[in-house]
XYZ file of C-alpha atoms in Angstrom:
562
model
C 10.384 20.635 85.192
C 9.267 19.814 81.504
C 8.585 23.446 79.568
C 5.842 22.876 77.032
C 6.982 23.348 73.156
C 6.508 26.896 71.946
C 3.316 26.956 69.270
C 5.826 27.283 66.416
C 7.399 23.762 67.566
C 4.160 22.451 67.789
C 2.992 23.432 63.958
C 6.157 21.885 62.770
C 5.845 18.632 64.640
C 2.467 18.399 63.457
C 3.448 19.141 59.751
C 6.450 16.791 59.497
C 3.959 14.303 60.963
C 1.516 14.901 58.932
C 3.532 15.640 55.131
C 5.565 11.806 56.715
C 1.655 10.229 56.134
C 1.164 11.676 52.912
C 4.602 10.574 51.872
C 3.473 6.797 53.159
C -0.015 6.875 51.367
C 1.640 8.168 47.821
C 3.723 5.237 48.531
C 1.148 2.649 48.755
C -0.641 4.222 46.122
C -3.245 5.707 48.380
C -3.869 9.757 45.746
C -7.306 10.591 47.528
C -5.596 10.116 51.233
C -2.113 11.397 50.068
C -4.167 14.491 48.645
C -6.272 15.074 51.748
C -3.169 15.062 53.852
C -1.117 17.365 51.339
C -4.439 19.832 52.298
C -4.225 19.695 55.595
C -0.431 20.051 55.544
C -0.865 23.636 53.556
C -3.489 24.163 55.916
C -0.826 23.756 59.278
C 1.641 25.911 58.153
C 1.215 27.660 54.488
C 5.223 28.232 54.309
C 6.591 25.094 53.626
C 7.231 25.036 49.995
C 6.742 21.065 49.172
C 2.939 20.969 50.039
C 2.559 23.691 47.797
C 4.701 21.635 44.728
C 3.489 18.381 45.191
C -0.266 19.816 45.312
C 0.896 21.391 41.841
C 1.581 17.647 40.721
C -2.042 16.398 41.499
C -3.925 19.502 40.218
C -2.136 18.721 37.237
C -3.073 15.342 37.187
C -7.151 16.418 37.356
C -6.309 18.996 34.414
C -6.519 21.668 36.358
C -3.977 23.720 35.032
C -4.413 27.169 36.729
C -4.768 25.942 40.017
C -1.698 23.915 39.275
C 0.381 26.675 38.301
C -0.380 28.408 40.740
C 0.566 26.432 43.541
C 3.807 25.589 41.369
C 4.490 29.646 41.482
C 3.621 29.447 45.151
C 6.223 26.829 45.857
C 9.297 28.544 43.727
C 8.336 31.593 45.972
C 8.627 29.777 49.332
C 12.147 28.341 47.673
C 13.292 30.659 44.809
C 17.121 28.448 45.204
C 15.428 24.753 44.250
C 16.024 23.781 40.222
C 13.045 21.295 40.792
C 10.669 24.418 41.876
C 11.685 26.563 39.016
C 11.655 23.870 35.957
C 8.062 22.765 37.451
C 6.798 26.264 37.482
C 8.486 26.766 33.456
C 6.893 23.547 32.481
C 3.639 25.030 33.849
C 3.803 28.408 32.027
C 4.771 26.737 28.898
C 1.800 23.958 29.458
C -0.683 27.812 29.489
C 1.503 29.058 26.314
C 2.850 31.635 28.636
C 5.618 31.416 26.969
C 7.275 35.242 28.437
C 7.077 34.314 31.973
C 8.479 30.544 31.160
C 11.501 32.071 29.595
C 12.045 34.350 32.660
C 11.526 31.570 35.038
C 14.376 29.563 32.807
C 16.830 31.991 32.840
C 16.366 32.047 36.612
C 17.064 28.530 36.517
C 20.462 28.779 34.650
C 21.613 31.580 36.710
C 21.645 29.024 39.574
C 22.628 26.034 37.315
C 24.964 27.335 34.344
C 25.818 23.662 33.291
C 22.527 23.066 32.047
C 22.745 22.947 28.357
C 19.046 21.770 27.892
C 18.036 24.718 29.898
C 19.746 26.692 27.268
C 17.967 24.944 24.603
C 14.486 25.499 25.679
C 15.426 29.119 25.995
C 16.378 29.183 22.333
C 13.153 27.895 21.458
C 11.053 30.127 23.337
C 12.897 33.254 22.653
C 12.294 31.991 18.684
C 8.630 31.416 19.402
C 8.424 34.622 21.216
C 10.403 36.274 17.896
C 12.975 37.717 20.357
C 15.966 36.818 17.790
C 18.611 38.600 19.633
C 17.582 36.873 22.807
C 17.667 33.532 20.928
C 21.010 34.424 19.716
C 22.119 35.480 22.962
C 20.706 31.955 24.565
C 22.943 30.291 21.278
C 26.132 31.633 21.919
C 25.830 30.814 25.760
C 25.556 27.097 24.833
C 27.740 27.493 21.919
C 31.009 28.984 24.749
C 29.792 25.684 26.888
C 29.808 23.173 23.698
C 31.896 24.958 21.243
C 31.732 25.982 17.740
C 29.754 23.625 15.623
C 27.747 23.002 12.338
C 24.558 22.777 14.394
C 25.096 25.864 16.518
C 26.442 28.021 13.715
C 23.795 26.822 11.087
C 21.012 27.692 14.150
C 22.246 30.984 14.499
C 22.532 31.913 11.046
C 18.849 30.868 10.502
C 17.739 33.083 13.747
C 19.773 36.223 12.043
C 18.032 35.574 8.493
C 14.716 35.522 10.392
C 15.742 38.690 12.561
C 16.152 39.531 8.546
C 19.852 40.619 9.601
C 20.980 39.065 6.137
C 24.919 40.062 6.703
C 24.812 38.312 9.948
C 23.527 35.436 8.664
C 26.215 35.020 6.183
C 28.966 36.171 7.872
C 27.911 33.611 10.981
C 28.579 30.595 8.088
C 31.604 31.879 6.704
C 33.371 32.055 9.781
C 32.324 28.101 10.019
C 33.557 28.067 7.001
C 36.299 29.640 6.694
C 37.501 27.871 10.228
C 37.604 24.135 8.051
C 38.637 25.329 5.178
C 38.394 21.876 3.401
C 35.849 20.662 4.110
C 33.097 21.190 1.573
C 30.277 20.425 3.483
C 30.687 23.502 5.713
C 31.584 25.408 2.045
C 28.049 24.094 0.874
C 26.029 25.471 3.913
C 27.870 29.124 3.684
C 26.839 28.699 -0.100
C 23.266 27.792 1.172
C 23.393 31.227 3.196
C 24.277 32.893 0.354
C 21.534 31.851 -1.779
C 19.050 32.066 0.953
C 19.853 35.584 1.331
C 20.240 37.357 -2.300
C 23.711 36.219 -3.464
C 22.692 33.786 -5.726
C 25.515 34.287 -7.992
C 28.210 34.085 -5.699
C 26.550 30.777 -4.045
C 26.370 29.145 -7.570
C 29.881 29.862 -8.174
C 30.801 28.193 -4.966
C 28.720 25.321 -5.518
C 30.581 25.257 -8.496
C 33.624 25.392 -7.232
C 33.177 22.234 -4.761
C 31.730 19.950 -7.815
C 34.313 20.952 -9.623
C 36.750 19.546 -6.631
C 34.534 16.395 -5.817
C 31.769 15.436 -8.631
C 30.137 13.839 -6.610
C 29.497 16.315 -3.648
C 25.062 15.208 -2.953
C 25.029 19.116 -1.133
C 26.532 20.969 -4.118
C 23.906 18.505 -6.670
C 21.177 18.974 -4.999
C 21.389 23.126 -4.452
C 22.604 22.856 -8.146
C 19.272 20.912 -9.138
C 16.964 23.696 -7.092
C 19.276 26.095 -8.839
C 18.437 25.030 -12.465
C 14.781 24.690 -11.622
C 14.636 28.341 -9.899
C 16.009 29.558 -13.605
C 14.036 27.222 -15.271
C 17.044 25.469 -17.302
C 15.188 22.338 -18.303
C 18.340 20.972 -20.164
C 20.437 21.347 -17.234
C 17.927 20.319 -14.726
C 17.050 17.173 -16.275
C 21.424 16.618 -16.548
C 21.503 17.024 -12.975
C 18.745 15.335 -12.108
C 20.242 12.347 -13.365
C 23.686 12.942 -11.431
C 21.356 13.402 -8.304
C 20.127 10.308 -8.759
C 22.776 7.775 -9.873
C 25.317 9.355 -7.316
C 26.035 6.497 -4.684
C 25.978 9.041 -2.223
C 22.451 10.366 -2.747
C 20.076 9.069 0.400
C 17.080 6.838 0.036
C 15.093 9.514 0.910
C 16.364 12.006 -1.205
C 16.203 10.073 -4.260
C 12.333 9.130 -3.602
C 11.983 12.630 -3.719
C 13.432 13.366 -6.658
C 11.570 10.830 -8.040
C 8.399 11.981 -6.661
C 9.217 14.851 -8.136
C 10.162 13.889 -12.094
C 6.906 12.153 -11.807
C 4.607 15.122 -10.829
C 6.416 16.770 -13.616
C 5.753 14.392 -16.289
C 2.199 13.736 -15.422
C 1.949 17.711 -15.391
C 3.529 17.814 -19.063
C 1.480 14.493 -20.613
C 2.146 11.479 -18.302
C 4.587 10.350 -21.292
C 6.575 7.430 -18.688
C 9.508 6.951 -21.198
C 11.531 9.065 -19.177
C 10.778 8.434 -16.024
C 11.064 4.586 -16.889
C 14.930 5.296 -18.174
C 15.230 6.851 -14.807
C 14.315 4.058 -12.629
C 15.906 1.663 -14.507
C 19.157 3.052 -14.442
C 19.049 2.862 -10.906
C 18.214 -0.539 -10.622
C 20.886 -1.208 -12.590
C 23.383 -0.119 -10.158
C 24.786 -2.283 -7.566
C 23.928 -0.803 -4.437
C 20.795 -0.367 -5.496
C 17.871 -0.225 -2.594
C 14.857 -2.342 -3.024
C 12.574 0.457 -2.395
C 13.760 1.809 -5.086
C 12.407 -0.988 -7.439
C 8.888 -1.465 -4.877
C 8.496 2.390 -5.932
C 8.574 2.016 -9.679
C 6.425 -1.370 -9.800
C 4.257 0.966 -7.957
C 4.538 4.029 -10.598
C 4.151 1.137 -13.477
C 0.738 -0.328 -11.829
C -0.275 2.871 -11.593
C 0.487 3.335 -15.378
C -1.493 0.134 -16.060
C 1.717 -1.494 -17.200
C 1.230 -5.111 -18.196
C 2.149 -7.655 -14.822
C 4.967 -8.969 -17.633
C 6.853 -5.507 -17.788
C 6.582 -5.133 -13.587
C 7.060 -8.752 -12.872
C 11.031 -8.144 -13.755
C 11.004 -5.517 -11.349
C 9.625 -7.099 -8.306
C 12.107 -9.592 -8.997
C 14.669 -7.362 -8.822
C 13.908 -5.825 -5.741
C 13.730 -9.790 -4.123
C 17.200 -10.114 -5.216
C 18.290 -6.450 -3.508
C 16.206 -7.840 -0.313
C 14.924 -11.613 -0.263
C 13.216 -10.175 2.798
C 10.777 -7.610 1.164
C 7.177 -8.727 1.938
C 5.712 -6.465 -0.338
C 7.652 -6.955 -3.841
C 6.931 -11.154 -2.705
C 3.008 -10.419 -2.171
C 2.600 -8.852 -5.355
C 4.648 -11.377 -7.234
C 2.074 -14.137 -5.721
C -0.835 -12.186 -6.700
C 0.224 -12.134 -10.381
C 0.737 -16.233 -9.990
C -2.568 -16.297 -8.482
C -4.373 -14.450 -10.977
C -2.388 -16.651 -13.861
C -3.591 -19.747 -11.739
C 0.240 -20.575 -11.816
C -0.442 -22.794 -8.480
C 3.756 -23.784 -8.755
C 4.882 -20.699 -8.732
C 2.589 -19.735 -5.939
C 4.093 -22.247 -3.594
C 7.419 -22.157 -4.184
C 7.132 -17.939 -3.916
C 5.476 -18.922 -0.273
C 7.852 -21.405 0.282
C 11.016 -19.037 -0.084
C 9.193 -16.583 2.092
C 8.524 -18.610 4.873
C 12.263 -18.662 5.226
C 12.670 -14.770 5.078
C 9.290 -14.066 6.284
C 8.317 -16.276 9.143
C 5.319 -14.391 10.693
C 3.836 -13.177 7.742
C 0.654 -14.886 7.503
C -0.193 -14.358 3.766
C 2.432 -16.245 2.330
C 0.868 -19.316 4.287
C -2.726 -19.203 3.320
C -1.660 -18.406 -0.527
C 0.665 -22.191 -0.414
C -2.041 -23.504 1.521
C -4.373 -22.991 -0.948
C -2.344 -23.894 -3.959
C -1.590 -27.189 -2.367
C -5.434 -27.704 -2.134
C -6.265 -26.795 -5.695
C -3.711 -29.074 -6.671
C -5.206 -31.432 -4.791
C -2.127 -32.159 -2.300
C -3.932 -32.374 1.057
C -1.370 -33.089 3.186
C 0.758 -30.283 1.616
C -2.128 -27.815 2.481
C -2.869 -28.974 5.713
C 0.656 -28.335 6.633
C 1.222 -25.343 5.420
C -2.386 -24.056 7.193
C -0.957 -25.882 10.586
C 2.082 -23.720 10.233
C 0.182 -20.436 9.411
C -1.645 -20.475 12.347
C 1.104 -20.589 14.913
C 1.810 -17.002 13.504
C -1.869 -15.755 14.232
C -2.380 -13.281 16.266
C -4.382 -10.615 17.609
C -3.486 -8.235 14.833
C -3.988 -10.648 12.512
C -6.901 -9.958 9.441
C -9.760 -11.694 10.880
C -10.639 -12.581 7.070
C -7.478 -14.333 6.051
C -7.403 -15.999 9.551
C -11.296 -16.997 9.055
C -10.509 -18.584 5.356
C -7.538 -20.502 7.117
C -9.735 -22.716 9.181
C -12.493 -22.851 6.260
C -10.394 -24.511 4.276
C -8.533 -26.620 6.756
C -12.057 -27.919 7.652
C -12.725 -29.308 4.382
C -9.518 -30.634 3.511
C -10.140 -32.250 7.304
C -13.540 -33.687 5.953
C -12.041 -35.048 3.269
C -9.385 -37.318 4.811
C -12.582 -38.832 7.028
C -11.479 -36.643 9.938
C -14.793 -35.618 10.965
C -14.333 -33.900 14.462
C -11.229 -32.319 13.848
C -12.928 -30.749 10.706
C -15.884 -29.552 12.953
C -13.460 -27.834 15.119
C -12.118 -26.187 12.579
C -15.208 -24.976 11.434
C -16.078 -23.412 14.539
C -12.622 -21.840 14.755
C -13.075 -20.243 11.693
C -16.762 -19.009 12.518
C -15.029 -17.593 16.031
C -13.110 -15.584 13.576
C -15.393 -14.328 11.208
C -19.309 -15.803 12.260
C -20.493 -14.521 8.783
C -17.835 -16.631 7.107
C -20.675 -17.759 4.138
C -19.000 -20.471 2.479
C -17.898 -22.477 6.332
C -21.159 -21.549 7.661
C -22.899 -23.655 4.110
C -19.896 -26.297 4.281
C -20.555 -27.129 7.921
C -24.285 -27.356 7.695
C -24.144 -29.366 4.639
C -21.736 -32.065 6.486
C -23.480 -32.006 9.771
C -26.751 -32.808 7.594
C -24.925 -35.077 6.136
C -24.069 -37.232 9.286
C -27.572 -36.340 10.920
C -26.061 -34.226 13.520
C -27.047 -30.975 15.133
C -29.958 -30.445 12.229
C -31.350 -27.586 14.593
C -27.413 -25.818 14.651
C -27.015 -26.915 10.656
C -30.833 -25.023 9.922
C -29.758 -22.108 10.955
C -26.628 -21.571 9.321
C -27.818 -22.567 6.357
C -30.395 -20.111 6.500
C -28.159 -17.155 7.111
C -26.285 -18.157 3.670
C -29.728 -18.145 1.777
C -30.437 -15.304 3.402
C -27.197 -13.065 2.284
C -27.347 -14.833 -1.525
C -30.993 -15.820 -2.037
C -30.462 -16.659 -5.441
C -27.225 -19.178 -5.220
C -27.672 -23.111 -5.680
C -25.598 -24.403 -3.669
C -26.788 -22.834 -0.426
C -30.187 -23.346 -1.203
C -29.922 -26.872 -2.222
C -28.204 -27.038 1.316
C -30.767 -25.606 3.011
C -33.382 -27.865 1.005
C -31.593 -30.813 1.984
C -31.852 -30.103 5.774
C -34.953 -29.441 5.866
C -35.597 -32.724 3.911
C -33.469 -33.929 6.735
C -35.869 -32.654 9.277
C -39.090 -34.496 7.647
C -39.820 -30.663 6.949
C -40.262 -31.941 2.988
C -43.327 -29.113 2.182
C -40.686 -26.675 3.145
C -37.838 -28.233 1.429
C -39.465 -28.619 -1.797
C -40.096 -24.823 -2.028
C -36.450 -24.248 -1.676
C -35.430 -26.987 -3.764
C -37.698 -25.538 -6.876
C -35.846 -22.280 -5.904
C -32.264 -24.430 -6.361
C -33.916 -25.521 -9.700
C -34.714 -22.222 -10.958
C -30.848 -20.521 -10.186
C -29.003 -23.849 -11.526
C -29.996 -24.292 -15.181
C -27.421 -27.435 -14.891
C -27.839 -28.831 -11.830
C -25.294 -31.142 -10.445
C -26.209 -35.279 -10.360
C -26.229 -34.798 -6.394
C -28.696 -31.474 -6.570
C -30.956 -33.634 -9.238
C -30.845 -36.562 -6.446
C -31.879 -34.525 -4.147
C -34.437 -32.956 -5.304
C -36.248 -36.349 -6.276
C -35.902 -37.648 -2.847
C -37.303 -34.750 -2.262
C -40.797 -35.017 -4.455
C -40.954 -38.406 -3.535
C -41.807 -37.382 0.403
C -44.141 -35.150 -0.687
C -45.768 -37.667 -2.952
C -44.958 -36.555 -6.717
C -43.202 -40.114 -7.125
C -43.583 -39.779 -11.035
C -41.052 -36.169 -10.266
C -39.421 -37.639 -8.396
C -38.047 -40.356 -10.543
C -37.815 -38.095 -13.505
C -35.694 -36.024 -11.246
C -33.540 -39.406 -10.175
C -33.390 -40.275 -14.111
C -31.489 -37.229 -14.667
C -29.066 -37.098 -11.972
C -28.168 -40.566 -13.496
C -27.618 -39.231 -16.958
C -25.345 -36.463 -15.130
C -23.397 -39.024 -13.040
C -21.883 -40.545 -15.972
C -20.414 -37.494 -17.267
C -17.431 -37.581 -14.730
C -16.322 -40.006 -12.056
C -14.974 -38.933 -9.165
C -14.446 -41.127 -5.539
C -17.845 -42.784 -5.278
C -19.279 -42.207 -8.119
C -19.769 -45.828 -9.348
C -21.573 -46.661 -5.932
C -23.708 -43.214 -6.577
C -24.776 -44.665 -9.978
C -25.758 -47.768 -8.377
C -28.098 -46.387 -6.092
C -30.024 -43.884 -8.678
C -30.365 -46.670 -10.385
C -32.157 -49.077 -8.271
C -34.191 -46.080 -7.152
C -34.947 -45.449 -10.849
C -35.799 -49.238 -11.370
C -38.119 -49.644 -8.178
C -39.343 -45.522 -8.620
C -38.677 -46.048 -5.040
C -36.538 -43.773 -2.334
C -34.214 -46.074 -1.048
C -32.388 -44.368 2.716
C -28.772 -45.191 2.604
C-alpha cells in the first residue's frame, strides 16, 4: 500500500519544481516568466529564503528600492548564516542612505566571516560618514591586526582621531609609525604633517628641517616647507623654495603643474609681469628629464600672454624633442607654418607625424593641402588617400568633409571625372552644407551637361547662404544658361557683375553668352571683348585655345557652342 505524501511534502515538491522553472527561464533569458514563477514560489511556501533574495534582485532592477529591500531583509531573516543574504541586504541599506542599519548588518557579516578585509573597509567608511570616529577606529585597528601596521592604516587613523578632534591621538598614532622606521624620512615627514595639522607648527618645521637638512632633496619636506613659507607669508623664502620645488628631479608632473598654476595666479594677482614666471619655465626645460607637458604648458601660458609665435615656436620644439609623439606641441607648430604660408614646413611637420602619429587625421589634411597649393597633385592625393583610412566615426565631420572636397578637385583636374564625382558626394555625405563642394560640383556637372536638375539645386543653396559672392552666382548663372533658362540667368549674372568689380575672363565670357540668348548681341560682344582683354593678362592650361574662341566670337559678334 502506497501512503500519500504528507501536505508539507507536497508544498516542497511543488516549490523545488517550481523555483527549478524559474531557474531554467532566468537561464534562457526569459525575466517576465522567471519573475512570475519567483511569485508563485513565495506564494507556495513564504519560508524559503531564495525566492525572497532573488525577488530583491528584480525589484531592484525596476527601481524599486523599498520593495527591494525589503524582500532582501526578508531573505537574511529566513537565513541570518548566508554572507550573500547579509552583503545584499547592506548594499540595499546603503543604496536608501541608511547608512546605521548597513553598518549593523556589516558587522554581522564579519562576525561570521572575519577574513573579510573589504568588509572591514566599508565599515570604516560608514562609521566616518556616520561621524562615529571611535567606531571607525575600532573597524581600523581590526584590519590593521589582519594586515599589519602600515603608512596607509596609521595615516587613516590619525586623520579619524584629528576629526574626532582627539589632537594627541592623532600625533601620537604617527609617531609610533614613525618612530617604528626610524630612517626613513618619509614616515618622519607625515608625523611632521600631524604636527602641523594639529598646532605644533614649530616643532613640525624643525623636523622638516631636520630631514632637508639630511637629504636636500626630500619633495615631502619642500613642499610642507613651501606651504610653510606661504602660511607666514615669507615671500623671499617662498619664492627660494619654490624654485627647489620645482627643479628637484623628484618633484611629480603633477605637482609641479601645480606649482606652476600657482606662481601664475600669483603674478597675474600682483601685475601679470611674466619675467618671472618665464625664468621659471625655462629652467625647467632646460633640464634633462624634462616632461613635455611641461613645455605644452608654458607655450600655453605664452599664447595666453600674446607672446609673438617666434618666442613660443622654440618651445613647442622643445617639447617635440622631449616627445616626438606629442600631437598637440606638432598641431600648433603647423598652424604657425600655415598662417606664415610656409607650405615646406607644413609637410615635412605632417610628414614626421605620420610616423609618430598614425591615426591622427589633422596632420593628413594639413600635407594634403600644402601639396595642393604647391601644386603637387599626386603628393596631395596621396596624402588625402592615406588620411582617410584613419577616418572614423569620431572623426570631425568638417575636416573629414574638406578631405573629399579637395580630393574631388584635384580628381577633376587630372581628367578623372567619375572618381572626382564620387568624391564629391562623399564629402557632401559628410557635411551636405559643405558650400564650396556643393558650388565645385555643380559648376563641373554644368560643365559636362550632366545632372543640370541635381547641379540647380546645389548651386542654389550656395547663393542662398552667400547671396552676394561671384563665384557662386556666376555658377548658378551659368546653369541656368545651361538650362535655356537665359531670362533667369541674366538676372543672376548682372548680380555676379555687381559683387565682382574685376570679373574673371571666364565670368566676362559668360556673361556675354549670356546677353547674346537673350538678344542684347551688341552686350554681349562688349562683354566677350573684355574677357579677351582679361585673358591675356595670365596664361594658364588652355588659355591660348580660350583666346581663340573669344576671338572669333568677337569677330563674327556671334555665340559660337563649343
Amino acid at each position: 500500500m502506497t501512503l500519500a505524501p504528507c501536505p508539507a511534502q507536497d508544498k516542497g515538491r511543488r516549490y523545488d519544481a517550481m523555483f527549478l522553472e524559474f531557474v531554467c527561464e532566468r537561464e534562457k533569458g526569459n525575466n517576465d516568466a522567471a519573475f512570475d514563477l519567483l511569485r508563485h514560489c513565495v506564494e507556495i511556501d513564504s519560508t524559503r529564503s531564495e525566492a525572497w533574495f532573488y525577488l530583491a534582485q528584480y525589484y531592484a532592477a525596476l527601481k524599486d528600492k523599498d520593495t527591494s529591500l525589503a524582500y532582501a531583509k526578508r531573505a537574511a531573516e529566513l537565513d541570518p548564516d548566508n554572507a550573500t543574504y547579509l552583503e545584499t541586504l547592506a548594499q540595499a541599506y546603503m543604496g536608501q542612505r541608511d547608512f546605521q542599519q548597513a553598518a549593523e548588518t556589516l558587522e554581522k557579516l564579519y562576525d561570521k566571516s572575519r577574513d573579510r578585509d573589504d568588509v572591514l573597509g566599508m565599515l570604516i567608511q560608514l562609521y566616518e560618514q556616520l561621524e562615529a570616529y571611535d567606531k571607525a577606529i575600532d573597524a581600523l585597528s581590526r584590519l590593521e591586526v589582519m594586515e599589519g601596521k602600515s603608512e596607509r592604516l596609521s595615516y587613516a587613523k590619525s586623520q579619524l582621531y584629528t576629526q574626532k578632534g582627539d589632537k594627541k591621538a592623532a600625533i601620537a598614532e604617527m609617531k609610533l609609525l614613525a618612530d617604528q622606521y626610524p630612517n626613513d624620512n618619509g614616515y618622519r615627514c607625515l608625523y611632521a604633517n600631524t604636527l602641523y595639522q594639529n598646532g605644533q607648527q614649530t616643532k613640525a618645521v624643525a623636523l622638516y628641517e631636520g630631514i632637508l637638512k639630511e637629504e636636500p632633496d626630500n619633495r615631502m619636506a619642500q613642499m610642507a616647507m613651501l606651504a610653510y613659507y606661504h602660511d607666514e607669508k615669507d615671500t623671499l623664502r617662498q619664492n627660494r623654495m619654490t624654485e627647489r620645488v620645482l627643479l628637484n628631479k623628484n618633484t611629480t608632473l603633477q605637482d609641479r603643474l601645480a606649482l606652476m598654476r600657482q606662481v601664475i595666479a600669483e603674478s597675474e594677482q600682483q601685475g601679470g609681469d611674466s619675467t618671472r614666471v618665464l625664468q621659471l619655465f625655462h629652467r625647467m626645460l632646460a633640464m634633462p628629464d624634462t616632461e613635455a607637458d611641461v613645455a605644452i604648458f608654458c607655450a600655453t601660458y605664452m599664447n595666453l600672454k600674446k607672446m609673438p609665435q617666434d618666442s613660443i615656436r622654440p618651445v613647442l620644439e622643445r617639447a617635440l624633442e622631449i616627445a616626438p609623439d606629442n600631437a598637440a606641441a606638432r598641431l600648433q607648430l603647423v598652424s604657425y607654418a600655415w598662417r606664415e604660408e610656409d607650405q615646406d614646413r607644413v609637410i615635412a611637420l605632417c610628414q614626421d607625424a605620420r610616423q609618430y602619429n598614425p591615426d591622427e587625421m589633422a596632420f593628413y589634411y594639413y600635407q594634403g593641402i600644402a601639396y595642393y597649393q604647391k601644386e603637387q597633385l599626386d603628393d596631395a592625393l596621396n596624402a588625402f588617400q592615406n588620411g582617410i583610412s584613419v577616418i572614423n566615426d569620431q572623426s570631425d565631420p568638417d575636416i573629414v568633409s574638406d578631405f573629399y572636397a579637395v580630393m574631388g578637385d584635384i580628381m577633376h583636374q587630372k581628367g578623372r571625372e567619375q572618381e572626382a564625382f564620387a568624391a564629391y558626394d562623399s564629402c557632401l555625405q559628410w557635411k551636405d552644407d559643405n558650400i564650396g563642394c556643393l558650388n565645385n560640383y555643380a559648376y563641373y556637372l554644368s560643365e559636362k551637361g550632366l545632372q543640370l536638375d541635381k547641379a540647380e539645386q546645389m548651386s542654389f543653396r550656395t547663393i542662398k547662404a552667400e547671396p552676394k559672392n561671384a563665384t557662386y552666382l556666376d555658377t548658378y548663372a551659368w546653369i541656368l544658361f545651361m538650362q535655356k533658362r537665359y531670362s533667369e540667368a541674366r538676372i543672376y549674372i548682372d548680380q555676379t557683375l555687381q559683387c565682382d568689380s574685376d570679373s574673371s575672363a571666364v565670368l566676362l565670357e559668360h556673361a556675354g553668352d549670356i546677353y547674346y540668348h537673350v538678344g542684347d548681341k551688341e552686350k554681349a560682344v562688349a562683354l566677350w571683348q573684355q574677357a579677351l582683354e582679361r585673358a591675356t593678362d595670365n596664361k594658364p592650361s588652355g588659355t591660348e585655345d580660350r583666346r581663340a574662341i573669344l576671338t572669333r566670337k568677337v569677330k563674327l559678334k556671334k555665340y559660337l557652342k563649343e
